[in-house]
mmCIF file of C-alpha atoms in Angstrom:
data_model
loop_
_atom_site.group_PDB
_atom_site.id
_atom_site.type_symbol
_atom_site.label_atom_id
_atom_site.label_comp_id
_atom_site.label_asym_id
_atom_site.label_seq_id
_atom_site.Cartn_x
_atom_site.Cartn_y
_atom_site.Cartn_z
ATOM 1 C CA MET A 2 186.959 185.810 -18.303
ATOM 2 C CA SER A 3 189.757 188.625 -18.753
ATOM 3 C CA THR A 4 188.556 192.087 -17.153
ATOM 4 C CA ALA A 5 191.377 194.071 -19.380
ATOM 5 C CA PRO A 6 189.916 197.225 -21.734
ATOM 6 C CA LEU A 7 189.571 196.698 -25.382
ATOM 7 C CA LYS A 8 192.331 197.719 -27.214
ATOM 8 C CA GLN A 9 191.764 201.378 -28.576
ATOM 9 C CA TYR A 10 193.209 201.824 -32.117
ATOM 10 C CA GLN A 11 194.566 205.221 -32.774
ATOM 11 C CA ILE A 12 193.207 204.610 -36.402
ATOM 12 C CA PRO A 13 190.286 202.243 -36.038
ATOM 13 C CA PHE A 14 189.348 199.821 -39.046
ATOM 14 C CA PHE A 15 186.047 201.581 -39.020
ATOM 15 C CA VAL A 16 183.934 204.199 -37.846
ATOM 16 C CA PRO A 17 180.186 204.861 -39.269
ATOM 17 C CA CYS A 18 179.718 208.434 -40.787
ATOM 18 C CA VAL A 19 176.429 209.306 -39.522
ATOM 19 C CA GLY A 20 175.317 213.150 -39.612
ATOM 20 C CA GLU A 21 172.824 215.265 -38.077
ATOM 21 C CA GLU A 22 170.705 215.202 -40.682
ATOM 22 C CA GLU A 23 170.394 211.225 -40.161
ATOM 23 C CA ILE A 24 169.858 211.725 -36.616
ATOM 24 C CA ALA A 25 166.821 214.194 -36.861
ATOM 25 C CA SER A 26 165.424 211.950 -39.216
ATOM 26 C CA VAL A 27 165.576 208.823 -37.081
ATOM 27 C CA VAL A 28 164.106 211.025 -33.836
ATOM 28 C CA GLU A 29 161.464 212.472 -36.461
ATOM 29 C CA THR A 30 160.565 208.814 -36.981
ATOM 30 C CA LEU A 31 160.584 207.909 -33.516
ATOM 31 C CA ARG A 32 157.911 210.781 -32.950
ATOM 32 C CA SER A 33 155.771 209.684 -35.644
ATOM 33 C CA GLY A 34 154.421 206.995 -33.725
ATOM 34 C CA TRP A 35 155.318 204.455 -36.815
ATOM 35 C CA LEU A 36 158.340 202.694 -36.246
ATOM 36 C CA THR A 37 158.106 199.373 -38.152
ATOM 37 C CA THR A 38 157.581 199.066 -41.464
ATOM 38 C CA GLY A 39 155.762 202.089 -43.166
ATOM 39 C CA PRO A 40 156.241 205.198 -45.332
ATOM 40 C CA LYS A 41 159.896 205.310 -44.900
ATOM 41 C CA VAL A 42 160.409 202.085 -45.906
ATOM 42 C CA ARG A 43 158.258 202.924 -49.118
ATOM 43 C CA GLN A 44 160.453 205.699 -49.842
ATOM 44 C CA PHE A 45 163.726 204.313 -49.362
ATOM 45 C CA GLN A 46 162.338 201.609 -51.678
ATOM 46 C CA GLU A 47 161.631 203.841 -54.134
ATOM 47 C CA LEU A 48 165.146 206.025 -54.117
ATOM 48 C CA PHE A 49 166.816 202.724 -54.012
ATOM 49 C CA ALA A 50 165.292 201.283 -57.098
ATOM 50 C CA GLU A 51 166.204 204.721 -58.947
ATOM 51 C CA ARG A 52 169.431 204.943 -57.755
ATOM 52 C CA VAL A 53 170.317 201.677 -58.972
ATOM 53 C CA GLY A 54 168.274 201.729 -62.206
ATOM 54 C CA ALA A 55 166.297 198.617 -61.042
ATOM 55 C CA ASP A 56 162.461 198.180 -61.552
ATOM 56 C CA HIS A 57 162.011 196.906 -58.268
ATOM 57 C CA ALA A 58 163.506 197.209 -54.796
ATOM 58 C CA MET A 59 162.408 195.434 -51.605
ATOM 59 C CA ALA A 60 163.843 196.780 -48.200
ATOM 60 C CA VAL A 61 164.416 193.501 -45.626
ATOM 61 C CA SER A 62 166.326 193.351 -42.189
ATOM 62 C CA SER A 63 170.028 192.492 -43.490
ATOM 63 C CA CYS A 64 171.623 191.290 -46.676
ATOM 64 C CA THR A 65 171.547 187.516 -45.121
ATOM 65 C CA ALA A 66 167.874 187.707 -45.325
ATOM 66 C CA ALA A 67 168.022 189.258 -49.289
ATOM 67 C CA LEU A 68 170.099 186.324 -50.369
ATOM 68 C CA HIS A 69 167.633 184.236 -48.511
ATOM 69 C CA LEU A 70 164.397 185.566 -49.941
ATOM 70 C CA ALA A 71 166.251 185.661 -53.446
ATOM 71 C CA LEU A 72 167.028 182.178 -53.089
ATOM 72 C CA GLU A 73 163.522 181.086 -52.324
ATOM 73 C CA ALA A 74 162.326 183.285 -54.897
ATOM 74 C CA ILE A 75 163.842 181.740 -57.515
ATOM 75 C CA GLY A 76 162.864 177.758 -56.147
ATOM 76 C CA VAL A 77 165.966 176.562 -54.680
ATOM 77 C CA THR A 78 165.011 173.792 -52.362
ATOM 78 C CA THR A 79 166.053 170.429 -50.874
ATOM 79 C CA GLY A 80 168.419 168.747 -53.646
ATOM 80 C CA ASP A 81 169.194 171.416 -55.451
ATOM 81 C CA GLU A 82 172.645 172.943 -55.780
ATOM 82 C CA VAL A 83 174.075 176.358 -55.513
ATOM 83 C CA LEU A 84 177.427 178.156 -56.593
ATOM 84 C CA VAL A 85 179.180 180.213 -54.170
ATOM 85 C CA PRO A 86 182.606 181.783 -53.852
ATOM 86 C CA SER A 87 184.841 180.375 -51.091
ATOM 87 C CA LEU A 88 186.401 183.483 -50.463
ATOM 88 C CA THR A 89 183.337 185.604 -48.777
ATOM 89 C CA PHE A 90 181.536 185.847 -45.592
ATOM 90 C CA ALA A 91 179.273 182.997 -44.039
ATOM 91 C CA SER A 92 175.941 184.348 -44.975
ATOM 92 C CA THR A 93 176.435 183.684 -48.619
ATOM 93 C CA SER A 94 176.474 180.026 -48.565
ATOM 94 C CA GLU A 95 174.598 179.552 -45.134
ATOM 95 C CA VAL A 96 171.513 180.491 -46.518
ATOM 96 C CA VAL A 97 171.961 177.847 -49.242
ATOM 97 C CA ILE A 98 172.086 175.311 -46.164
ATOM 98 C CA HIS A 99 169.151 176.711 -44.710
ATOM 99 C CA LEU A 100 166.900 175.954 -47.955
ATOM 100 C CA GLY A 101 168.183 172.255 -47.812
ATOM 101 C CA ALA A 102 170.404 173.034 -51.000
ATOM 102 C CA THR A 103 174.400 172.320 -50.980
ATOM 103 C CA PRO A 104 176.601 174.992 -51.584
ATOM 104 C CA VAL A 105 179.548 174.301 -54.114
ATOM 105 C CA LEU A 106 182.367 176.411 -53.544
ATOM 106 C CA VAL A 107 184.200 178.013 -56.392
ATOM 107 C CA ASP A 108 187.510 179.353 -56.775
ATOM 108 C CA SER A 109 188.756 182.966 -56.963
ATOM 109 C CA ARG A 110 190.517 184.959 -59.510
ATOM 110 C CA PRO A 111 194.144 185.810 -58.303
ATOM 111 C CA ASP A 112 193.973 189.354 -59.410
ATOM 112 C CA THR A 113 190.498 190.673 -58.580
ATOM 113 C CA PHE A 114 189.950 187.910 -55.619
ATOM 114 C CA ASN A 115 186.264 187.760 -57.896
ATOM 115 C CA MET A 116 184.927 184.145 -58.847
ATOM 116 C CA ASP A 117 186.899 182.636 -61.162
ATOM 117 C CA PRO A 118 183.759 181.937 -64.055
ATOM 118 C CA ALA A 119 186.346 178.749 -65.755
ATOM 119 C CA ASP A 120 186.020 177.263 -62.189
ATOM 120 C CA LEU A 121 182.483 178.331 -62.041
ATOM 121 C CA GLU A 122 181.710 176.110 -65.231
ATOM 122 C CA LYS A 123 183.457 173.080 -64.120
ATOM 123 C CA LYS A 124 181.407 172.838 -60.755
ATOM 124 C CA ILE A 125 178.034 172.956 -63.144
ATOM 125 C CA THR A 126 175.991 169.814 -62.764
ATOM 126 C CA ASP A 127 172.778 168.606 -62.966
ATOM 127 C CA ARG A 128 171.308 169.399 -59.858
ATOM 128 C CA THR A 129 172.979 173.349 -60.255
ATOM 129 C CA LYS A 130 169.982 175.803 -59.580
ATOM 130 C CA ALA A 131 171.839 179.021 -59.121
ATOM 131 C CA VAL A 132 175.213 180.765 -58.831
ATOM 132 C CA ILE A 133 176.146 183.885 -56.338
ATOM 133 C CA PRO A 134 178.980 185.823 -57.413
ATOM 134 C CA VAL A 135 180.132 188.028 -54.816
ATOM 135 C CA HIS A 136 181.577 191.503 -55.665
ATOM 136 C CA TYR A 137 184.363 190.919 -53.158
ATOM 137 C CA ALA A 138 185.263 194.534 -51.736
ATOM 138 C CA GLY A 139 183.450 196.560 -54.254
ATOM 139 C CA GLN A 140 185.445 195.366 -57.497
ATOM 140 C CA PRO A 141 182.432 194.125 -59.695
ATOM 141 C CA CYS A 142 182.743 190.669 -61.357
ATOM 142 C CA ASP A 143 183.404 189.507 -64.460
ATOM 143 C CA MET A 144 179.683 189.374 -65.044
ATOM 144 C CA ASP A 145 179.419 189.031 -68.979
ATOM 145 C CA ALA A 146 181.563 185.546 -68.850
ATOM 146 C CA ILE A 147 179.380 184.337 -65.385
ATOM 147 C CA ALA A 148 176.121 185.357 -67.084
ATOM 148 C CA ASP A 149 177.183 183.684 -70.337
ATOM 149 C CA VAL A 150 178.021 180.359 -68.324
ATOM 150 C CA ALA A 151 174.420 180.935 -66.330
ATOM 151 C CA LYS A 152 172.823 181.399 -69.781
ATOM 152 C CA ARG A 153 174.028 178.225 -71.280
ATOM 153 C CA HIS A 154 173.468 175.830 -68.217
ATOM 154 C CA GLY A 155 170.130 177.667 -67.805
ATOM 155 C CA ILE A 156 171.001 178.432 -64.140
ATOM 156 C CA ARG A 157 169.912 181.588 -62.610
ATOM 157 C CA VAL A 158 172.218 184.502 -61.024
ATOM 158 C CA ILE A 159 171.566 186.158 -57.839
ATOM 159 C CA GLU A 160 174.507 188.944 -57.024
ATOM 160 C CA ASP A 161 175.748 189.097 -53.316
ATOM 161 C CA ALA A 162 176.235 193.082 -53.789
ATOM 162 C CA ALA A 163 176.988 193.684 -49.964
ATOM 163 C CA HIS A 164 180.430 195.425 -50.747
ATOM 164 C CA ALA A 165 179.725 197.257 -54.234
ATOM 165 C CA LEU A 166 177.208 200.483 -53.483
ATOM 166 C CA PRO A 167 177.806 202.130 -55.666
ATOM 167 C CA ALA A 168 179.612 200.063 -58.243
ATOM 168 C CA ARG A 169 179.511 199.918 -62.087
ATOM 169 C CA TYR A 170 180.188 196.928 -64.497
ATOM 170 C CA ARG A 171 180.611 198.420 -68.106
ATOM 171 C CA ASP A 172 177.681 200.523 -68.696
ATOM 172 C CA ARG A 173 175.619 198.993 -66.083
ATOM 173 C CA THR A 174 174.999 199.524 -62.614
ATOM 174 C CA ILE A 175 175.735 196.980 -59.987
ATOM 175 C CA GLY A 176 171.675 196.186 -59.023
ATOM 176 C CA SER A 177 170.399 196.424 -62.893
ATOM 177 C CA ILE A 178 171.977 193.809 -64.048
ATOM 178 C CA SER A 179 170.964 189.717 -63.025
ATOM 179 C CA ASP A 180 167.610 187.939 -61.852
ATOM 180 C CA LEU A 181 168.236 189.118 -58.620
ATOM 181 C CA THR A 182 171.276 191.086 -56.298
ATOM 182 C CA CYS A 183 171.586 191.972 -52.366
ATOM 183 C CA PHE A 184 172.672 194.613 -51.225
ATOM 184 C CA SER A 185 173.961 195.213 -47.238
ATOM 185 C CA PHE A 186 173.474 198.315 -44.965
ATOM 186 C CA TYR A 187 175.540 196.769 -42.043
ATOM 187 C CA ALA A 188 177.216 199.460 -39.862
ATOM 188 C CA ASN A 189 180.216 198.785 -41.776
ATOM 189 C CA LYS A 190 179.246 199.062 -45.225
ATOM 190 C CA THR A 191 179.163 202.009 -47.991
ATOM 191 C CA ILE A 192 175.933 203.527 -46.445
ATOM 192 C CA THR A 193 174.179 201.909 -43.381
ATOM 193 C CA THR A 194 170.864 201.299 -41.437
ATOM 194 C CA GLY A 195 172.537 199.890 -39.005
ATOM 195 C CA GLU A 196 171.310 196.776 -39.593
ATOM 196 C CA GLY A 197 169.307 196.204 -43.295
ATOM 197 C CA GLY A 198 169.397 195.221 -46.791
ATOM 198 C CA MET A 199 167.968 195.527 -50.218
ATOM 199 C CA VAL A 200 166.910 192.877 -52.981
ATOM 200 C CA THR A 201 166.574 194.647 -56.216
ATOM 201 C CA THR A 202 165.330 193.044 -59.633
ATOM 202 C CA ASN A 203 163.503 193.805 -63.121
ATOM 203 C CA ASP A 204 161.362 191.042 -62.583
ATOM 204 C CA PRO A 205 157.476 191.554 -61.066
ATOM 205 C CA GLU A 206 157.208 187.991 -60.366
ATOM 206 C CA LEU A 207 160.238 187.417 -58.169
ATOM 207 C CA ALA A 208 159.773 191.355 -56.813
ATOM 208 C CA ASP A 209 156.121 189.924 -55.613
ATOM 209 C CA ARG A 210 157.514 186.781 -54.266
ATOM 210 C CA VAL A 211 160.213 188.481 -52.444
ATOM 211 C CA ARG A 212 157.705 190.915 -51.032
ATOM 212 C CA LEU A 213 155.182 188.283 -49.565
ATOM 213 C CA MET A 214 158.324 186.100 -48.136
ATOM 214 C CA SER A 215 159.464 188.931 -46.494
ATOM 215 C CA LEU A 216 156.740 189.252 -43.805
ATOM 216 C CA HIS A 217 155.182 185.796 -43.105
ATOM 217 C CA GLY A 218 153.763 185.026 -46.233
ATOM 218 C CA ILE A 219 150.835 187.856 -45.664
ATOM 219 C CA SER A 220 149.083 188.873 -49.185
ATOM 220 C CA LYS A 221 148.789 192.308 -48.471
ATOM 221 C CA ASP A 222 151.316 194.743 -47.309
ATOM 222 C CA ALA A 223 151.379 194.828 -43.345
ATOM 223 C CA TRP A 224 151.337 198.615 -42.771
ATOM 224 C CA LYS A 225 148.382 199.340 -45.344
ATOM 225 C CA ARG A 226 146.138 197.234 -42.671
ATOM 226 C CA PHE A 227 146.754 199.714 -39.747
ATOM 227 C CA SER A 228 146.648 203.149 -42.319
ATOM 228 C CA ALA A 229 143.795 204.830 -43.349
ATOM 229 C CA GLU A 230 143.608 203.136 -46.784
ATOM 230 C CA GLY A 231 144.043 199.902 -45.178
ATOM 231 C CA LYS A 232 141.776 196.742 -43.703
ATOM 232 C CA TRP A 233 142.181 194.441 -40.832
ATOM 233 C CA TYR A 234 141.732 191.668 -43.236
ATOM 234 C CA TYR A 235 144.574 189.663 -44.288
ATOM 235 C CA GLU A 236 145.478 186.142 -45.921
ATOM 236 C CA ILE A 237 148.694 184.159 -45.505
ATOM 237 C CA GLU A 238 149.367 182.575 -48.857
ATOM 238 C CA ALA A 239 153.244 180.951 -47.616
ATOM 239 C CA PRO A 240 154.962 180.321 -45.104
ATOM 240 C CA GLY A 241 157.306 183.482 -45.223
ATOM 241 C CA TYR A 242 159.736 184.877 -43.126
ATOM 242 C CA LYS A 243 160.221 188.217 -40.434
ATOM 243 C CA TYR A 244 162.346 190.005 -42.675
ATOM 244 C CA ASN A 245 160.965 193.308 -42.921
ATOM 245 C CA MET A 246 162.937 196.732 -42.755
ATOM 246 C CA THR A 247 161.787 199.443 -40.000
ATOM 247 C CA ASP A 248 160.956 202.571 -40.474
ATOM 248 C CA ILE A 249 163.628 203.833 -38.148
ATOM 249 C CA ALA A 250 166.254 201.657 -40.648
ATOM 250 C CA ALA A 251 164.861 203.435 -43.363
ATOM 251 C CA ALA A 252 164.964 206.954 -41.884
ATOM 252 C CA LEU A 253 168.648 206.313 -41.879
ATOM 253 C CA GLY A 254 169.159 204.985 -44.968
ATOM 254 C CA ILE A 255 167.210 207.810 -46.840
ATOM 255 C CA HIS A 256 169.955 210.236 -46.039
ATOM 256 C CA GLN A 257 172.641 207.843 -46.065
ATOM 257 C CA LEU A 258 171.783 207.312 -49.591
ATOM 258 C CA ALA A 259 171.824 211.105 -50.578
ATOM 259 C CA ARG A 260 175.216 211.097 -49.577
ATOM 260 C CA CYS A 261 176.382 207.808 -51.272
ATOM 261 C CA ASP A 262 178.097 209.904 -53.981
ATOM 262 C CA GLU A 263 180.291 211.997 -51.108
ATOM 263 C CA PHE A 264 180.775 208.822 -49.533
ATOM 264 C CA TYR A 265 182.175 207.313 -52.788
ATOM 265 C CA GLU A 266 184.489 209.974 -53.262
ATOM 266 C CA ARG A 267 186.194 209.696 -50.240
ATOM 267 C CA ARG A 268 186.707 206.337 -50.233
ATOM 268 C CA LYS A 269 187.940 206.242 -54.035
ATOM 269 C CA THR A 270 190.544 208.993 -52.588
ATOM 270 C CA ILE A 271 191.627 206.818 -49.958
ATOM 271 C CA ALA A 272 192.382 204.074 -52.374
ATOM 272 C CA GLU A 273 194.331 206.340 -54.653
ATOM 273 C CA ARG A 274 196.523 207.646 -52.282
ATOM 274 C CA TYR A 275 197.111 204.234 -50.395
ATOM 275 C CA THR A 276 197.738 202.617 -54.057
ATOM 276 C CA ALA A 277 200.415 205.968 -54.986
ATOM 277 C CA ALA A 278 202.170 205.352 -51.484
ATOM 278 C CA PHE A 279 202.948 201.553 -51.812
ATOM 279 C CA ALA A 280 203.966 201.837 -55.845
ATOM 280 C CA ASP A 281 207.367 201.454 -54.972
ATOM 281 C CA VAL A 282 206.863 198.959 -52.070
ATOM 282 C CA PRO A 283 207.701 195.258 -53.604
ATOM 283 C CA GLU A 284 206.072 193.696 -50.371
ATOM 284 C CA ILE A 285 203.026 195.110 -50.594
ATOM 285 C CA VAL A 286 200.904 193.892 -53.488
ATOM 286 C CA THR A 287 197.847 196.677 -54.260
ATOM 287 C CA PRO A 288 194.198 195.852 -55.643
ATOM 288 C CA THR A 289 193.593 195.240 -58.885
ATOM 289 C CA VAL A 290 190.643 197.804 -60.394
ATOM 290 C CA GLU A 291 189.524 196.642 -63.910
ATOM 291 C CA ALA A 292 189.176 199.979 -66.485
ATOM 292 C CA HIS A 293 186.075 198.836 -67.296
ATOM 293 C CA SER A 294 184.248 198.836 -64.019
ATOM 294 C CA GLN A 295 183.613 201.253 -61.014
ATOM 295 C CA HIS A 296 185.026 199.812 -57.637
ATOM 296 C CA ALA A 297 182.999 201.014 -54.905
ATOM 297 C CA TRP A 298 185.745 200.563 -52.511
ATOM 298 C CA HIS A 299 183.936 199.024 -49.356
ATOM 299 C CA LEU A 300 187.314 197.256 -49.055
ATOM 300 C CA TYR A 301 191.179 198.165 -49.488
ATOM 301 C CA VAL A 302 192.655 194.647 -49.164
ATOM 302 C CA ILE A 303 196.625 194.791 -49.830
ATOM 303 C CA GLN A 304 198.506 191.463 -50.064
ATOM 304 C CA VAL A 305 201.480 191.153 -48.498
ATOM 305 C CA ASP A 306 204.242 189.206 -50.149
ATOM 306 C CA ILE A 307 205.689 186.999 -47.907
ATOM 307 C CA ASP A 308 208.230 185.737 -50.112
ATOM 308 C CA ARG A 309 210.201 188.825 -49.588
ATOM 309 C CA LEU A 310 209.477 189.053 -45.648
ATOM 310 C CA ARG A 311 211.099 187.410 -42.747
ATOM 311 C CA ILE A 312 207.653 187.709 -41.256
ATOM 312 C CA ASP A 313 204.136 186.567 -42.169
ATOM 313 C CA ARG A 314 200.979 187.744 -42.674
ATOM 314 C CA ASN A 315 199.716 187.536 -39.057
ATOM 315 C CA GLU A 316 202.718 188.826 -37.662
ATOM 316 C CA PHE A 317 202.451 191.899 -40.296
ATOM 317 C CA ILE A 318 198.893 192.617 -38.621
ATOM 318 C CA ARG A 319 200.294 192.068 -35.309
ATOM 319 C CA SER A 320 202.760 195.051 -35.974
ATOM 320 C CA LEU A 321 200.005 197.230 -37.380
ATOM 321 C CA ASN A 322 197.731 196.725 -34.347
ATOM 322 C CA GLU A 323 200.581 197.257 -31.990
ATOM 323 C CA ARG A 324 201.215 200.558 -33.714
ATOM 324 C CA GLY A 325 197.737 201.824 -33.753
ATOM 325 C CA ILE A 326 196.315 200.873 -37.082
ATOM 326 C CA GLY A 327 193.188 198.658 -36.918
ATOM 327 C CA THR A 328 192.683 195.739 -39.613
ATOM 328 C CA SER A 329 190.768 192.932 -40.294
ATOM 329 C CA VAL A 330 191.212 189.670 -43.129
ATOM 330 C CA HIS A 331 188.136 189.330 -45.430
ATOM 331 C CA TYR A 332 188.167 186.372 -45.635
ATOM 332 C CA THR A 333 189.007 183.012 -44.265
ATOM 333 C CA PRO A 334 187.681 180.760 -47.097
ATOM 334 C CA LEU A 335 184.587 178.743 -46.588
ATOM 335 C CA HIS A 336 186.234 175.652 -47.586
ATOM 336 C CA MET A 337 189.038 176.064 -44.706
ATOM 337 C CA HIS A 338 186.113 176.361 -42.028
ATOM 338 C CA PRO A 339 185.100 173.138 -40.075
ATOM 339 C CA LEU A 340 181.583 173.153 -41.340
ATOM 340 C CA TYR A 341 182.945 172.683 -44.924
ATOM 341 C CA ARG A 342 185.445 170.355 -43.881
ATOM 342 C CA GLU A 343 183.374 168.147 -41.809
ATOM 343 C CA ARG A 344 180.115 168.073 -43.779
ATOM 344 C CA PHE A 345 181.133 168.721 -47.506
ATOM 345 C CA GLY A 346 184.532 167.105 -47.468
ATOM 346 C CA TYR A 347 186.806 170.411 -48.507
ATOM 347 C CA SER A 348 190.545 170.272 -47.826
ATOM 348 C CA PRO A 349 192.392 173.568 -48.241
ATOM 349 C CA GLU A 350 194.126 172.112 -51.610
ATOM 350 C CA ASP A 351 190.707 171.921 -53.102
ATOM 351 C CA LEU A 352 190.765 175.999 -54.071
ATOM 352 C CA PRO A 353 193.977 176.494 -54.021
ATOM 353 C CA VAL A 354 193.808 180.290 -55.279
ATOM 354 C CA ALA A 355 191.487 181.503 -52.266
ATOM 355 C CA ALA A 356 193.723 179.317 -49.591
ATOM 356 C CA ALA A 357 196.766 181.201 -51.074
ATOM 357 C CA LEU A 358 195.264 184.347 -51.110
ATOM 358 C CA TYR A 359 194.232 183.986 -47.376
ATOM 359 C CA ASP A 360 197.600 183.766 -46.189
ATOM 360 C CA ARG A 361 198.571 187.092 -47.950
ATOM 361 C CA ILE A 362 195.561 189.544 -47.562
ATOM 362 C CA ILE A 363 195.220 192.100 -45.090
ATOM 363 C CA SER A 364 192.448 194.718 -44.792
ATOM 364 C CA LEU A 365 193.337 198.435 -44.358
ATOM 365 C CA PRO A 366 190.866 201.332 -42.511
ATOM 366 C CA ILE A 367 188.928 203.171 -45.362
ATOM 367 C CA HIS A 368 185.891 204.802 -44.565
ATOM 368 C CA PRO A 369 185.218 208.553 -44.972
ATOM 369 C CA LYS A 370 185.894 210.022 -41.625
ATOM 370 C CA MET A 371 189.276 209.231 -42.074
ATOM 371 C CA SER A 372 191.476 212.551 -42.131
ATOM 372 C CA ASP A 373 194.807 212.950 -44.575
ATOM 373 C CA GLU A 374 196.930 212.537 -41.946
ATOM 374 C CA ASP A 375 195.121 209.150 -40.922
ATOM 375 C CA ILE A 376 195.618 207.864 -44.556
ATOM 376 C CA GLU A 377 199.608 209.011 -44.673
ATOM 377 C CA ASN A 378 199.810 207.399 -40.887
ATOM 378 C CA VAL A 379 198.426 203.805 -42.124
ATOM 379 C CA ALA A 380 200.383 204.069 -45.410
ATOM 380 C CA SER A 381 203.793 204.962 -43.515
ATOM 381 C CA THR A 382 203.118 202.514 -40.870
ATOM 382 C CA ALA A 383 202.625 199.516 -43.200
ATOM 383 C CA ILE A 384 205.520 200.490 -45.525
ATOM 384 C CA ARG A 385 208.044 200.720 -42.303
ATOM 385 C CA ILE A 386 206.962 197.317 -41.305
ATOM 386 C CA ALA A 387 207.618 196.140 -44.739
ATOM 387 C CA GLU A 388 211.151 197.658 -44.881
ATOM 388 C CA GLU A 389 212.108 196.789 -41.081
ATOM 389 C CA ASN A 390 211.257 192.853 -42.166
ATOM 390 C CA ARG A 391 212.460 192.678 -46.044
ATOM 391 C CA ARG A 392 214.497 189.468 -46.680
#
């Protein structure tokens, strides 16, 4: 094993933005003696539901847990199929497999990188139970088209909104549109609880099922059993999961949520400055932003035009890293991973748009702690690499 120190980037890909109020709130919670699911979780749920305009919000331990619970709540089981974009993180699809169902992968739109509604409709069979559109990078999917397909075929819609706080589709807030919506509060998301997630819905029966299954299938909120209003007795109604959020995480989330607009405005500014800087650089293609939606700017993903360059995407990334710029790639499409090739028989050419995007995409740093100088350094470094390697 190498003992060499990890590379320290001059401008890291991401830095959490946690202030003194968040720290004080977590310390207060630690001193309160109430560490697991309790009053802070309840407060966070209420504030989040109000924020996104949903009737119900259920805080859980991760977005993966949220997706698992959402699929279980609509009855996904062995033999069902769930439509999932290939250009997404592992969790969107793996929860389908956990329930014994089959993930059916859908190709991307070449402009927004989101799920292609036309390819979605082609993949529907009599076994299809649900579709999980992913709002890639924070750009809302074409939810009207997806909802139309779902309605005509009688399938449910569960939004993977891990990237999409705060995002809006037309006049609606993401989190208030579909059967269920799942959010992430992982460390690098637009707000964070360290680890954590949220399920939102306007359907009281789905909300009750998510609540029940999020904590061992116990019939009452577990924390009530140990409060002044509670009792020791409880009943197990279903074989649930251990997916509850802690009060420690919720204490952080409450204050992060209060800063959500502040964080968004800075991310939006960074994105606008990148886009302006790259406007006259044909080797760098900037993200498409649809006029009818509010992009959350969780990620800023460029495409490098490898036909105009003497280097490929990987070499472009290497050059950025060598010059102190942290980067990432979101994502290697699922159908190109061994699991999906070997178990489900996918080949790269089966989803050609996602496969072609993978060869070109680079995620640049975008987070509220970036200074104006950081933004300029990232943009000028990327431009310099493009200019040095033009064909």
